[in-house]
XYZ file of C-alpha atoms in Angstrom:
215
model
C 35.222 -1.456 6.155
C 34.421 -3.951 8.884
C 32.234 -3.692 11.979
C 30.310 -5.852 14.415
C 26.595 -6.151 15.117
C 24.757 -7.841 17.994
C 23.969 -11.516 17.524
C 20.465 -12.783 16.697
C 19.632 -13.575 20.334
C 20.712 -12.664 23.867
C 24.148 -14.084 24.589
C 24.906 -14.868 20.944
C 28.349 -13.854 19.642
C 28.543 -10.639 17.681
C 28.267 -10.792 13.897
C 31.172 -9.500 11.831
C 30.106 -7.526 8.762
C 32.472 -6.460 5.992
C 31.547 -3.913 3.332
C 33.356 -3.098 0.109
C 32.434 -0.720 -2.693
C 32.829 -1.326 -6.419
C 30.973 -0.618 -9.658
C 29.086 -2.996 -11.942
C 28.938 -2.513 -15.716
C 25.626 -3.747 -17.073
C 25.312 -5.422 -20.449
C 25.262 -2.933 -23.280
C 26.424 -0.013 -21.143
C 29.731 1.807 -20.798
C 32.064 2.079 -17.835
C 30.800 5.613 -17.269
C 27.300 4.177 -16.748
C 28.442 1.560 -14.223
C 26.166 1.062 -11.223
C 27.482 1.692 -7.740
C 27.646 -1.647 -5.924
C 28.081 -2.315 -2.205
C 29.268 -5.851 -1.479
C 28.230 -7.044 1.975
C 29.912 -10.090 3.495
C 28.575 -11.519 6.755
C 31.176 -13.753 8.385
C 29.602 -17.068 9.440
C 31.696 -19.061 11.938
C 32.049 -22.791 11.572
C 31.768 -24.941 8.478
C 28.957 -22.904 6.861
C 29.734 -20.466 4.083
C 29.744 -16.732 4.626
C 26.691 -14.784 3.441
C 27.179 -12.387 0.535
C 24.876 -9.590 -0.642
C 25.663 -7.400 -3.671
C 23.628 -4.212 -3.252
C 23.107 -2.137 -6.389
C 22.229 1.455 -5.642
C 22.071 4.951 -7.045
C 22.381 6.410 -3.554
C 25.446 8.418 -2.592
C 25.143 7.604 1.119
C 27.742 5.674 3.106
C 27.894 1.886 2.542
C 26.593 1.137 6.036
C 23.533 3.340 5.390
C 22.897 1.507 2.105
C 22.933 -1.773 4.032
C 20.464 -0.367 6.578
C 18.110 0.710 3.779
C 18.399 -2.712 2.132
C 17.298 -4.419 5.330
C 14.068 -2.417 5.331
C 12.898 -4.735 2.547
C 12.008 -7.264 5.259
C 9.300 -4.915 6.544
C 8.004 -4.416 2.999
C 7.903 -8.171 2.383
C 6.177 -8.727 5.709
C 3.600 -6.049 4.873
C 2.839 -7.806 1.588
C 2.494 -11.153 3.372
C 0.081 -9.619 5.893
C -1.894 -8.087 3.036
C -2.221 -11.471 1.346
C -2.950 -13.664 4.373
C -4.610 -11.282 6.862
C -6.393 -8.877 4.512
C -7.102 -11.230 1.568
C -5.252 -9.165 -1.016
C -5.238 -12.067 -3.496
C -9.041 -12.297 -3.333
C -9.533 -8.865 -4.857
C -13.063 -8.574 -6.287
C -13.308 -7.669 -9.961
C -9.569 -8.228 -10.332
C -9.769 -10.365 -13.474
C -11.443 -9.465 -16.746
C -13.833 -12.371 -17.334
C -14.122 -11.391 -20.995
C -10.415 -11.963 -21.661
C -9.913 -13.786 -24.967
C -7.393 -16.184 -23.399
C -8.624 -17.457 -19.974
C -5.160 -18.817 -19.223
C -3.711 -15.312 -19.481
C -6.542 -13.081 -18.262
C -6.415 -9.339 -18.384
C -6.764 -7.283 -15.209
C -9.090 -4.455 -14.266
C -6.610 -1.781 -13.254
C -9.053 0.485 -11.423
C -10.557 -2.093 -9.026
C -7.120 -3.581 -8.311
C -5.689 -0.183 -7.441
C -8.682 0.648 -5.243
C -8.477 -2.636 -3.299
C -4.714 -2.289 -2.888
C -5.160 1.284 -1.646
C -7.868 0.271 0.853
C -5.789 -2.635 2.147
C -2.816 -0.300 2.624
C -5.014 2.154 4.544
C -6.229 -0.630 6.851
C -2.654 -1.869 7.335
C -1.477 1.620 8.338
C -4.490 2.253 10.593
C -3.953 -1.035 12.443
C -0.246 -0.227 12.782
C -1.082 3.182 14.272
C -3.382 1.455 16.747
C -0.738 -1.121 17.694
C 1.833 1.497 18.735
C -0.706 2.907 21.214
C -0.979 -0.493 22.909
C 1.600 -2.154 25.192
C 4.923 -2.863 23.527
C 4.223 -6.564 23.029
C 1.592 -5.612 20.433
C 3.866 -3.317 18.422
C 4.325 -4.705 14.886
C 1.641 -7.317 15.596
C -0.036 -8.761 12.525
C -3.473 -7.546 11.498
C -4.954 -10.971 12.202
C -3.445 -11.020 15.706
C -5.052 -7.699 16.625
C -8.298 -8.726 14.981
C -8.519 -11.900 17.072
C -7.405 -10.127 20.234
C -9.311 -6.833 20.142
C -11.578 -6.449 17.099
C -13.733 -9.578 17.128
C -15.314 -8.914 20.514
C -18.903 -9.188 21.604
C -20.676 -6.588 23.694
C -23.748 -4.441 24.103
C -24.676 -1.134 22.499
C -26.899 1.320 24.354
C -28.325 4.452 22.770
C -29.459 7.339 24.983
C -30.608 10.808 23.908
C -27.079 12.131 24.582
C -24.680 9.205 24.000
C -23.943 5.938 22.233
C -22.461 3.566 24.830
C -20.421 0.577 23.648
C -20.083 -1.890 26.528
C -17.662 -4.709 25.703
C -18.029 -8.153 27.225
C -15.045 -9.182 29.392
C -11.995 -10.734 27.718
C -8.540 -11.620 28.965
C -6.485 -8.946 27.182
C -8.841 -6.045 27.859
C -6.508 -4.245 30.279
C -4.285 -3.369 27.331
C -7.111 -1.178 26.013
C -7.650 0.882 29.173
C -5.292 3.808 28.319
C -6.583 3.931 24.749
C -10.246 3.874 25.802
C -9.599 6.562 28.413
C -8.004 8.738 25.729
C -10.923 8.255 23.322
C -13.518 9.029 25.992
C -11.589 12.125 27.075
C -11.878 13.488 23.530
C -15.689 13.399 23.790
C -16.100 12.424 20.173
C -19.592 12.944 18.741
C -21.232 11.019 15.900
C -22.705 13.355 13.279
C -24.567 10.473 11.624
C -26.350 9.644 14.935
C -27.784 13.030 15.842
C -24.421 14.102 17.268
C -24.531 11.665 20.185
C -21.295 11.327 22.144
C -19.375 8.045 21.806
C -18.604 6.335 25.117
C -16.523 3.151 25.294
C -16.673 0.945 28.376
C -15.093 -2.301 29.560
C -16.603 -4.955 31.791
C -14.846 -5.801 35.084
C -11.511 -7.557 34.561
C -12.200 -11.316 34.281
C -8.665 -12.332 35.263
C -8.645 -14.537 38.387
C -6.915 -13.200 41.474
C -3.362 -14.400 41.997
C -2.581 -16.927 44.667
C -5.984 -18.557 44.462
C -7.650 -15.828 46.529
C -11.173 -14.542 45.916
């Protein structure tokens, strides 16, 4: 089958995709055990070679759906990259067994590694849930981008008998937080660990200069 997809940018010519289905017999296996294989060919105009992708699958879905699932790997790879660079996955504490007999091939502590990986995944998902509640330009933003933009912010904390007030210092992108802060304040969340005081979030006046040079 053949179909077209939009080009990589606005105004780019459409991409022609061709899909064919076959079966691949692995070494030491019989024809009855052959693996379903979807061959994807992306036509590349000009002198460059076409792009080929053999997709091995046990799925019974249509070839085009198999291709769509295969492309989701980019999100998985990106999530791993964010975990390594933004959440310091490679710096897992207690990851190596220092008593390994061969230091060049150290053993791993399975429990701590699983715990750190689980915590990093929870943070990744929580930040992603936050991003989709912000303006569209922040959707799929990296953890480090949101940390620089919204998390690492100075401010003042005031504690009254009824409430804990978090008053953020002004920053350029703060308007993006207004709907989210309004929603949190409307929920009237209380803090059990602080004598059930109500959490109140507040922004400073918008620091953006008026347009046109006016006051």
